[in-house]
Amino acid sequence: METLKTLKTNLLGVIALVVAFGLVLGMSAFTSAENGKRDTYTFYYDGPYPATVADVEQEDNWTHDAGQQECGGELQMACSITIDESYVDDSNPSQPKLESSAALQASPFGTNAAYVTGSADGTATIVNRLE
């Protein structure tokens, strides 16, 4: 009789552990899905022309709202970058600003242009355009 009681107690303990692990895994799956979805912002180069590498890498030369600027083409001139929200100061939602943590990298094209080659955000979408 003692053995049956002990077996029953152990079985209930195992079942409780399985249910607890199931709940933890189930809840973390939902949390990960919510946290995995992040906002992005698109910024357009709005600095001096001709642009140097330093001009393109300067975050103050990028604006969130550039009207109907068209990008696309060759690697000649910086145009736009779509970047994760963690690299954006959006404390003023009407005027988000690119933060220096974006660490833009650029390369020259000839003597009067530069284009974006990378950023700290490895998932950023970079679009350059023809000069």
Short mmCIF file of N, CA, C and O in Angstrom, two decimals:
data_model
loop_
_atom_site.label_atom_id
_atom_site.label_comp_id
_atom_site.label_asym_id
_atom_site.label_seq_id
_atom_site.Cartn_x
_atom_site.Cartn_y
_atom_site.Cartn_z
N MET A 1 0.81 -1.18 0.00
CA MET A 1 0.00 0.00 0.00
C MET A 1 0.86 1.26 0.00
O MET A 1 0.53 2.22 -0.68
N GLU A 2 1.94 1.26 0.81
CA GLU A 2 2.86 2.39 0.85
C GLU A 2 3.46 2.64 -0.52
O GLU A 2 3.62 3.79 -0.92
N THR A 3 3.82 1.59 -1.25
CA THR A 3 4.44 1.72 -2.55
C THR A 3 3.49 2.39 -3.54
O THR A 3 3.89 3.21 -4.34
N LEU A 4 2.20 2.03 -3.47
CA LEU A 4 1.21 2.60 -4.37
C LEU A 4 1.04 4.10 -4.08
O LEU A 4 0.94 4.91 -5.00
N LYS A 5 1.04 4.49 -2.81
CA LYS A 5 0.93 5.90 -2.43
C LYS A 5 2.14 6.69 -2.93
O LYS A 5 2.01 7.79 -3.44
N THR A 6 3.32 6.13 -2.76
CA THR A 6 4.55 6.79 -3.21
C THR A 6 4.55 6.95 -4.72
O THR A 6 4.91 8.00 -5.25
N LEU A 7 4.13 5.90 -5.41
CA LEU A 7 4.07 5.95 -6.88
C LEU A 7 3.10 7.03 -7.34
O LEU A 7 3.38 7.78 -8.27
N LYS A 8 1.93 7.11 -6.68
CA LYS A 8 0.92 8.11 -7.02
C LYS A 8 1.46 9.53 -6.79
O LYS A 8 1.28 10.42 -7.61
N THR A 9 2.14 9.75 -5.69
CA THR A 9 2.71 11.05 -5.36
C THR A 9 3.76 11.45 -6.38
O THR A 9 3.78 12.60 -6.85
N ASN A 10 4.64 10.52 -6.74
CA ASN A 10 5.67 10.80 -7.73
C ASN A 10 5.06 11.10 -9.09
O ASN A 10 5.51 11.99 -9.81
N LEU A 11 4.03 10.36 -9.47
CA LEU A 11 3.37 10.57 -10.76
C LEU A 11 2.72 11.95 -10.82
O LEU A 11 2.83 12.65 -11.82
N LEU A 12 2.08 12.35 -9.74
CA LEU A 12 1.46 13.68 -9.70
C LEU A 12 2.53 14.78 -9.80
O LEU A 12 2.33 15.80 -10.45
N GLY A 13 3.66 14.57 -9.16
CA GLY A 13 4.76 15.54 -9.24
C GLY A 13 5.29 15.68 -10.65
O GLY A 13 5.55 16.79 -11.14
N VAL A 14 5.45 14.56 -11.36
CA VAL A 14 5.93 14.58 -12.74
C VAL A 14 4.93 15.28 -13.64
O VAL A 14 5.29 16.10 -14.49
N ILE A 15 3.66 14.98 -13.45
CA ILE A 15 2.61 15.62 -14.25
C ILE A 15 2.62 17.14 -14.01
O ILE A 15 2.51 17.93 -14.95
N ALA A 16 2.76 17.54 -12.76
CA ALA A 16 2.81 18.98 -12.45
C ALA A 16 4.00 19.65 -13.13
O ALA A 16 3.88 20.76 -13.66
N LEU A 17 5.15 18.99 -13.14
CA LEU A 17 6.33 19.55 -13.82
C LEU A 17 6.10 19.68 -15.31
O LEU A 17 6.45 20.70 -15.92
N VAL A 18 5.52 18.67 -15.93
CA VAL A 18 5.25 18.71 -17.37
C VAL A 18 4.31 19.86 -17.70
O VAL A 18 4.53 20.62 -18.66
N VAL A 19 3.25 20.03 -16.91
CA VAL A 19 2.30 21.12 -17.14
C VAL A 19 2.99 22.48 -16.96
O VAL A 19 2.80 23.39 -17.76
N ALA A 20 3.81 22.60 -15.93
CA ALA A 20 4.51 23.87 -15.69
C ALA A 20 5.44 24.21 -16.84
O ALA A 20 5.46 25.35 -17.32
N PHE A 21 6.23 23.24 -17.31
CA PHE A 21 7.12 23.50 -18.45
C PHE A 21 6.33 23.85 -19.70
O PHE A 21 6.72 24.72 -20.48
N GLY A 22 5.20 23.19 -19.89
CA GLY A 22 4.34 23.49 -21.04
C GLY A 22 3.84 24.93 -21.01
O GLY A 22 3.84 25.62 -22.02
N LEU A 23 3.44 25.37 -19.83
CA LEU A 23 2.97 26.76 -19.70
C LEU A 23 4.09 27.76 -19.95
O LEU A 23 3.90 28.76 -20.64
N VAL A 24 5.26 27.50 -19.40
CA VAL A 24 6.39 28.40 -19.60
C VAL A 24 6.76 28.49 -21.07
O VAL A 24 6.94 29.57 -21.63
N LEU A 25 6.86 27.36 -21.74
CA LEU A 25 7.21 27.36 -23.17
C LEU A 25 6.13 28.02 -24.00
O LEU A 25 6.42 28.77 -24.93
N GLY A 26 4.88 27.75 -23.67
CA GLY A 26 3.78 28.35 -24.42
C GLY A 26 3.75 29.86 -24.29
O GLY A 26 3.56 30.59 -25.26
N MET A 27 3.95 30.37 -23.08
CA MET A 27 3.94 31.81 -22.86
C MET A 27 5.14 32.49 -23.51
O MET A 27 5.03 33.57 -24.06
N SER A 28 6.30 31.87 -23.47
CA SER A 28 7.48 32.49 -24.08
C SER A 28 7.36 32.51 -25.59
O SER A 28 7.88 33.39 -26.25
N ALA A 29 6.65 31.58 -26.17
CA ALA A 29 6.46 31.58 -27.63
C ALA A 29 5.64 32.80 -28.03
O ALA A 29 5.94 33.46 -29.02
N PHE A 30 4.60 33.13 -27.26
CA PHE A 30 3.81 34.31 -27.59
C PHE A 30 4.59 35.58 -27.35
O PHE A 30 4.51 36.52 -28.11
N THR A 31 5.37 35.65 -26.31
CA THR A 31 6.17 36.82 -26.01
C THR A 31 7.20 37.06 -27.10
O THR A 31 7.39 38.17 -27.56
N SER A 32 7.86 36.03 -27.58
CA SER A 32 8.86 36.18 -28.63
C SER A 32 8.25 36.72 -29.90
O SER A 32 8.83 37.54 -30.58
N ALA A 33 7.06 36.26 -30.25
CA ALA A 33 6.41 36.72 -31.47
C ALA A 33 6.11 38.21 -31.38
O ALA A 33 6.29 38.96 -32.34
N GLU A 34 5.67 38.67 -30.21
CA GLU A 34 5.37 40.09 -30.06
C GLU A 34 6.65 40.91 -30.08
O GLU A 34 6.70 41.97 -30.69
N ASN A 35 7.69 40.45 -29.41
CA ASN A 35 8.94 41.20 -29.35
C ASN A 35 9.69 41.17 -30.67
O ASN A 35 10.49 42.04 -30.95
N GLY A 36 9.47 40.15 -31.48
CA GLY A 36 10.18 40.04 -32.75
C GLY A 36 9.73 41.06 -33.78
O GLY A 36 10.44 41.35 -34.73
N LYS A 37 8.57 41.64 -33.59
CA LYS A 37 8.03 42.61 -34.54
C LYS A 37 8.48 44.01 -34.14
O LYS A 37 8.09 44.53 -33.12
N ARG A 38 9.36 44.59 -34.96
CA ARG A 38 9.90 45.92 -34.65
C ARG A 38 9.57 46.88 -35.78
O ARG A 38 9.48 46.48 -36.93
N ASP A 39 9.46 48.14 -35.44
CA ASP A 39 9.21 49.17 -36.44
C ASP A 39 10.51 49.55 -37.13
O ASP A 39 11.59 49.41 -36.58
N THR A 40 10.37 50.04 -38.34
CA THR A 40 11.51 50.58 -39.09
C THR A 40 11.15 51.99 -39.55
O THR A 40 9.98 52.36 -39.63
N TYR A 41 12.19 52.76 -39.84
CA TYR A 41 12.04 54.13 -40.33
C TYR A 41 12.88 54.27 -41.58
O TYR A 41 13.98 53.72 -41.66
N THR A 42 12.39 55.05 -42.53
CA THR A 42 13.17 55.33 -43.74
C THR A 42 13.63 56.78 -43.69
O THR A 42 12.83 57.70 -43.48
N PHE A 43 14.93 56.95 -43.88
CA PHE A 43 15.54 58.28 -43.91
C PHE A 43 16.14 58.52 -45.28
O PHE A 43 16.59 57.58 -45.95
N TYR A 44 16.15 59.78 -45.70
CA TYR A 44 16.68 60.18 -47.01
C TYR A 44 17.84 61.13 -46.82
O TYR A 44 17.81 62.00 -45.94
N TYR A 45 18.84 60.99 -47.67
CA TYR A 45 19.99 61.89 -47.62
C TYR A 45 19.53 63.28 -48.02
O TYR A 45 18.92 63.48 -49.07
N ASP A 46 19.83 64.25 -47.18
CA ASP A 46 19.41 65.63 -47.41
C ASP A 46 20.57 66.57 -47.05
O ASP A 46 20.36 67.66 -46.54
N GLY A 47 21.79 66.12 -47.34
CA GLY A 47 22.97 66.90 -47.00
C GLY A 47 23.52 67.64 -48.20
O GLY A 47 22.90 67.71 -49.26
N PRO A 48 24.71 68.17 -48.03
CA PRO A 48 25.34 68.95 -49.11
C PRO A 48 25.66 68.10 -50.34
O PRO A 48 25.84 66.89 -50.25
N TYR A 49 25.66 68.78 -51.47
CA TYR A 49 26.08 68.15 -52.72
C TYR A 49 27.06 69.08 -53.39
O TYR A 49 26.79 70.27 -53.47
N PRO A 50 28.20 68.66 -53.85
CA PRO A 50 28.65 67.27 -53.86
C PRO A 50 28.87 66.75 -52.44
O PRO A 50 29.30 67.48 -51.56
N ALA A 51 28.56 65.47 -52.26
CA ALA A 51 28.64 64.83 -50.95
C ALA A 51 29.96 64.10 -50.77
O ALA A 51 30.39 63.37 -51.65
N THR A 52 30.57 64.31 -49.63
CA THR A 52 31.77 63.56 -49.28
C THR A 52 31.35 62.35 -48.44
O THR A 52 30.20 62.26 -47.98
N VAL A 53 32.28 61.46 -48.19
CA VAL A 53 32.01 60.32 -47.32
C VAL A 53 31.57 60.82 -45.95
O VAL A 53 30.60 60.32 -45.35
N ALA A 54 32.25 61.84 -45.42
CA ALA A 54 31.90 62.39 -44.11
C ALA A 54 30.48 62.97 -44.10
O ALA A 54 29.76 62.82 -43.11
N ASP A 55 30.06 63.60 -45.20
CA ASP A 55 28.70 64.14 -45.29
C ASP A 55 27.67 63.01 -45.19
O ASP A 55 26.68 63.12 -44.48
N VAL A 56 27.90 61.94 -45.93
CA VAL A 56 26.95 60.82 -45.96
C VAL A 56 26.90 60.11 -44.60
O VAL A 56 25.84 59.68 -44.17
N GLU A 57 28.01 60.03 -43.92
CA GLU A 57 28.07 59.34 -42.63
C GLU A 57 27.52 60.19 -41.48
O GLU A 57 27.28 59.67 -40.40
N GLN A 58 27.29 61.47 -41.70
CA GLN A 58 26.78 62.38 -40.67
C GLN A 58 25.26 62.23 -40.56
O GLN A 58 24.52 62.55 -41.48
N GLU A 59 24.80 61.74 -39.40
CA GLU A 59 23.37 61.45 -39.23
C GLU A 59 22.49 62.68 -39.35
O GLU A 59 21.31 62.57 -39.72
N ASP A 60 23.00 63.88 -39.08
CA ASP A 60 22.20 65.10 -39.21
C ASP A 60 21.86 65.42 -40.66
O ASP A 60 20.97 66.24 -40.92
N ASN A 61 22.54 64.80 -41.61
CA ASN A 61 22.28 65.03 -43.03
C ASN A 61 21.20 64.10 -43.58
O ASN A 61 21.00 64.04 -44.79
N TRP A 62 20.50 63.39 -42.70
CA TRP A 62 19.44 62.47 -43.11
C TRP A 62 18.12 62.93 -42.52
O TRP A 62 18.05 63.32 -41.37
N THR A 63 17.08 62.94 -43.33
CA THR A 63 15.76 63.39 -42.88
C THR A 63 14.74 62.29 -43.09
O THR A 63 14.81 61.51 -44.05
N HIS A 64 13.78 62.25 -42.18
CA HIS A 64 12.74 61.21 -42.25
C HIS A 64 11.72 61.50 -43.34
O HIS A 64 11.24 60.60 -43.99
N ASP A 65 11.42 62.74 -43.60
CA ASP A 65 10.41 63.09 -44.60
C ASP A 65 11.08 63.88 -45.72
O ASP A 65 11.42 65.03 -45.54
N ALA A 66 11.23 63.24 -46.85
CA ALA A 66 11.88 63.92 -47.98
C ALA A 66 10.94 64.05 -49.17
O ALA A 66 11.38 64.14 -50.31
N GLY A 67 9.66 64.07 -48.91
CA GLY A 67 8.71 64.22 -50.01
C GLY A 67 8.72 63.01 -50.91
O GLY A 67 8.74 61.87 -50.46
N GLN A 68 8.76 63.25 -52.18
CA GLN A 68 8.69 62.17 -53.16
C GLN A 68 10.05 61.86 -53.78
O GLN A 68 10.14 61.58 -54.98
N GLN A 69 11.10 61.90 -53.02
CA GLN A 69 12.43 61.62 -53.54
C GLN A 69 12.48 60.18 -54.06
O GLN A 69 12.04 59.26 -53.40
N GLU A 70 13.01 60.01 -55.27
CA GLU A 70 13.12 58.67 -55.85
C GLU A 70 14.53 58.15 -55.70
O GLU A 70 15.50 58.86 -55.92
N CYS A 71 14.62 56.90 -55.30
CA CYS A 71 15.91 56.26 -55.10
C CYS A 71 15.98 55.02 -55.99
O CYS A 71 14.98 54.50 -56.42
N GLY A 72 17.18 54.57 -56.21
CA GLY A 72 17.38 53.35 -56.98
C GLY A 72 18.36 53.60 -58.11
O GLY A 72 18.46 54.69 -58.63
N GLY A 73 19.12 52.59 -58.41
CA GLY A 73 20.08 52.73 -59.49
C GLY A 73 21.43 52.19 -59.09
O GLY A 73 21.53 51.17 -58.42
N GLU A 74 22.44 52.89 -59.48
CA GLU A 74 23.82 52.45 -59.26
C GLU A 74 24.33 52.92 -57.90
O GLU A 74 23.72 53.74 -57.24
N LEU A 75 25.49 52.41 -57.53
CA LEU A 75 26.14 52.83 -56.28
C LEU A 75 26.92 54.11 -56.54
O LEU A 75 28.14 54.10 -56.64
N GLN A 76 26.22 55.23 -56.67
CA GLN A 76 26.89 56.48 -56.96
C GLN A 76 26.64 57.53 -55.90
O GLN A 76 27.54 58.27 -55.53
N MET A 77 25.41 57.62 -55.41
CA MET A 77 25.07 58.70 -54.50
C MET A 77 24.09 58.21 -53.43
O MET A 77 23.14 57.48 -53.74
N ALA A 78 24.31 58.60 -52.19
CA ALA A 78 23.42 58.21 -51.09
C ALA A 78 22.01 58.67 -51.36
O ALA A 78 21.79 59.77 -51.87
N CYS A 79 21.03 57.83 -51.01
CA CYS A 79 19.65 58.23 -51.22
C CYS A 79 18.78 57.91 -50.00
O CYS A 79 18.27 58.81 -49.36
N SER A 80 18.63 56.62 -49.65
CA SER A 80 17.77 56.29 -48.51
C SER A 80 18.30 55.09 -47.74
O SER A 80 19.06 54.28 -48.27
N ILE A 81 17.84 55.02 -46.49
CA ILE A 81 18.14 53.86 -45.66
C ILE A 81 16.91 53.60 -44.79
O ILE A 81 16.35 54.52 -44.21
N THR A 82 16.47 52.35 -44.78
CA THR A 82 15.38 51.93 -43.91
C THR A 82 16.02 51.15 -42.78
O THR A 82 16.68 50.14 -43.02
N ILE A 83 15.83 51.63 -41.56
CA ILE A 83 16.60 51.14 -40.43
C ILE A 83 15.70 50.83 -39.23
O ILE A 83 14.62 51.42 -39.09
N ASP A 84 16.14 49.91 -38.39
CA ASP A 84 15.40 49.50 -37.21
C ASP A 84 15.22 50.66 -36.25
O ASP A 84 16.09 51.53 -36.12
N GLU A 85 14.10 50.64 -35.55
CA GLU A 85 13.76 51.72 -34.61
C GLU A 85 14.78 51.91 -33.49
O GLU A 85 14.86 53.00 -32.91
N SER A 86 15.58 50.91 -33.20
CA SER A 86 16.56 51.05 -32.13
C SER A 86 17.67 52.03 -32.49
O SER A 86 18.44 52.45 -31.62
N TYR A 87 17.77 52.43 -33.76
CA TYR A 87 18.77 53.40 -34.20
C TYR A 87 18.15 54.77 -34.46
O TYR A 87 18.75 55.62 -35.12
N VAL A 88 16.94 54.98 -33.94
CA VAL A 88 16.19 56.20 -34.22
C VAL A 88 15.74 56.84 -32.91
O VAL A 88 15.26 56.16 -32.00
N ASP A 89 15.91 58.17 -32.82
CA ASP A 89 15.37 58.92 -31.71
C ASP A 89 13.98 59.37 -32.14
O ASP A 89 13.84 60.27 -32.97
N ASP A 90 12.96 58.70 -31.59
CA ASP A 90 11.59 59.04 -31.96
C ASP A 90 10.85 59.69 -30.78
O ASP A 90 9.64 59.57 -30.65
N SER A 91 11.61 60.39 -29.94
CA SER A 91 10.99 61.08 -28.80
C SER A 91 10.02 62.17 -29.29
O SER A 91 9.07 62.50 -28.60
N ASN A 92 10.26 62.71 -30.48
CA ASN A 92 9.32 63.62 -31.13
C ASN A 92 8.79 62.86 -32.35
O ASN A 92 9.44 62.86 -33.40
N PRO A 93 7.63 62.19 -32.23
CA PRO A 93 7.14 61.33 -33.31
C PRO A 93 6.97 62.04 -34.65
O PRO A 93 7.04 61.40 -35.70
N SER A 94 6.78 63.35 -34.66
CA SER A 94 6.60 64.05 -35.93
C SER A 94 7.94 64.31 -36.62
O SER A 94 7.97 64.64 -37.81
N GLN A 95 9.05 64.20 -35.89
CA GLN A 95 10.37 64.42 -36.47
C GLN A 95 11.39 63.42 -35.94
O GLN A 95 12.31 63.79 -35.20
N PRO A 96 11.26 62.14 -36.29
CA PRO A 96 12.26 61.18 -35.83
C PRO A 96 13.63 61.52 -36.41
O PRO A 96 13.73 62.06 -37.51
N LYS A 97 14.67 61.22 -35.64
CA LYS A 97 16.04 61.54 -36.07
C LYS A 97 16.89 60.29 -36.03
O LYS A 97 16.77 59.47 -35.13
N LEU A 98 17.76 60.19 -37.01
CA LEU A 98 18.71 59.09 -37.07
C LEU A 98 19.76 59.31 -35.99
O LEU A 98 20.31 60.40 -35.87
N GLU A 99 20.01 58.29 -35.17
CA GLU A 99 20.99 58.42 -34.09
C GLU A 99 22.38 58.06 -34.59
O GLU A 99 22.54 57.30 -35.55
N SER A 100 23.39 58.56 -33.90
CA SER A 100 24.77 58.26 -34.27
C SER A 100 25.08 56.77 -34.11
O SER A 100 25.99 56.25 -34.75
N SER A 101 24.31 56.07 -33.27
CA SER A 101 24.51 54.63 -33.10
C SER A 101 24.27 53.85 -34.39
O SER A 101 24.69 52.70 -34.51
N ALA A 102 23.62 54.48 -35.38
CA ALA A 102 23.40 53.83 -36.67
C ALA A 102 24.73 53.58 -37.37
O ALA A 102 24.85 52.68 -38.20
N ALA A 103 25.73 54.37 -37.04
CA ALA A 103 27.10 54.20 -37.56
C ALA A 103 27.12 53.93 -39.07
O ALA A 103 27.61 52.91 -39.52
N LEU A 104 26.60 54.89 -39.81
CA LEU A 104 26.60 54.75 -41.27
C LEU A 104 28.02 54.69 -41.82
O LEU A 104 28.91 55.38 -41.33
N GLN A 105 28.22 53.86 -42.83
CA GLN A 105 29.50 53.78 -43.53
C GLN A 105 29.27 54.12 -44.99
O GLN A 105 28.25 53.73 -45.57
N ALA A 106 30.20 54.85 -45.57
CA ALA A 106 30.06 55.29 -46.95
C ALA A 106 31.37 55.10 -47.70
O ALA A 106 32.44 54.95 -47.11
N SER A 107 31.25 55.13 -49.02
CA SER A 107 32.42 55.06 -49.91
C SER A 107 32.28 56.15 -50.95
O SER A 107 31.16 56.51 -51.34
N PRO A 108 33.40 56.67 -51.43
CA PRO A 108 33.33 57.73 -52.46
C PRO A 108 33.01 57.14 -53.83
O PRO A 108 33.31 55.99 -54.12
N PHE A 109 32.39 57.98 -54.65
CA PHE A 109 32.19 57.66 -56.06
C PHE A 109 32.73 58.85 -56.84
O PHE A 109 32.12 59.92 -56.84
N GLY A 110 33.86 58.69 -57.44
CA GLY A 110 34.49 59.81 -58.14
C GLY A 110 34.88 60.89 -57.16
O GLY A 110 35.23 60.63 -56.02
N THR A 111 34.77 62.13 -57.62
CA THR A 111 35.20 63.25 -56.78
C THR A 111 34.03 64.05 -56.21
O THR A 111 34.23 64.93 -55.38
N ASN A 112 32.80 63.77 -56.65
CA ASN A 112 31.69 64.61 -56.19
C ASN A 112 30.49 63.82 -55.67
O ASN A 112 29.38 64.31 -55.69
N ALA A 113 30.70 62.62 -55.22
CA ALA A 113 29.58 61.85 -54.67
C ALA A 113 30.10 60.78 -53.72
O ALA A 113 31.26 60.40 -53.76
N ALA A 114 29.20 60.31 -52.87
CA ALA A 114 29.49 59.20 -51.97
C ALA A 114 28.19 58.43 -51.77
O ALA A 114 27.10 58.99 -51.87
N TYR A 115 28.33 57.14 -51.52
CA TYR A 115 27.15 56.30 -51.34
C TYR A 115 27.28 55.47 -50.07
O TYR A 115 28.37 55.24 -49.57
N VAL A 116 26.15 55.04 -49.53
CA VAL A 116 26.11 54.26 -48.29
C VAL A 116 26.50 52.81 -48.59
O VAL A 116 26.00 52.21 -49.53
N THR A 117 27.39 52.29 -47.76
CA THR A 117 27.80 50.89 -47.92
C THR A 117 27.37 50.01 -46.75
O THR A 117 27.39 48.79 -46.87
N GLY A 118 26.99 50.60 -45.62
CA GLY A 118 26.58 49.80 -44.48
C GLY A 118 26.20 50.64 -43.29
O GLY A 118 26.30 51.86 -43.31
N SER A 119 25.75 49.94 -42.24
CA SER A 119 25.41 50.60 -40.98
C SER A 119 25.51 49.57 -39.86
O SER A 119 25.70 48.38 -40.11
N ALA A 120 25.34 50.05 -38.63
CA ALA A 120 25.37 49.15 -37.48
C ALA A 120 24.19 48.17 -37.52
O ALA A 120 24.27 47.08 -36.98
N ASP A 121 23.11 48.55 -38.19
CA ASP A 121 21.95 47.67 -38.35
C ASP A 121 22.19 46.78 -39.56
O ASP A 121 22.04 47.20 -40.70
N GLY A 122 22.56 45.56 -39.31
CA GLY A 122 22.85 44.62 -40.40
C GLY A 122 21.64 44.27 -41.24
O GLY A 122 21.79 43.70 -42.32
N THR A 123 20.44 44.62 -40.78
CA THR A 123 19.23 44.32 -41.55
C THR A 123 18.70 45.54 -42.29
O THR A 123 17.64 45.47 -42.90
N ALA A 124 19.41 46.66 -42.23
CA ALA A 124 18.96 47.89 -42.88
C ALA A 124 18.89 47.70 -44.39
O ALA A 124 19.68 46.96 -44.98
N THR A 125 17.94 48.38 -45.01
CA THR A 125 17.81 48.38 -46.46
C THR A 125 18.38 49.69 -46.98
O THR A 125 17.86 50.77 -46.67
N ILE A 126 19.45 49.58 -47.75
CA ILE A 126 20.15 50.75 -48.28
C ILE A 126 19.85 50.87 -49.76
O ILE A 126 19.96 49.89 -50.51
N VAL A 127 19.45 52.07 -50.17
CA VAL A 127 19.19 52.32 -51.59
C VAL A 127 19.97 53.57 -52.00
O VAL A 127 19.79 54.64 -51.43
N ASN A 128 20.83 53.40 -52.97
CA ASN A 128 21.59 54.52 -53.53
C ASN A 128 20.98 54.87 -54.88
O ASN A 128 20.07 54.20 -55.36
N ARG A 129 21.44 55.94 -55.49
CA ARG A 129 20.89 56.34 -56.79
C ARG A 129 21.95 56.85 -57.71
O ARG A 129 23.09 57.10 -57.30
N LEU A 130 21.57 57.02 -58.96
CA LEU A 130 22.48 57.59 -59.94
C LEU A 130 22.73 59.04 -59.62
O LEU A 130 21.87 59.74 -59.10
N GLU A 131 23.90 59.51 -59.93
CA GLU A 131 24.28 60.90 -59.68
C GLU A 131 23.47 61.83 -60.54
O GLU A 131 23.10 61.57 -61.63
#
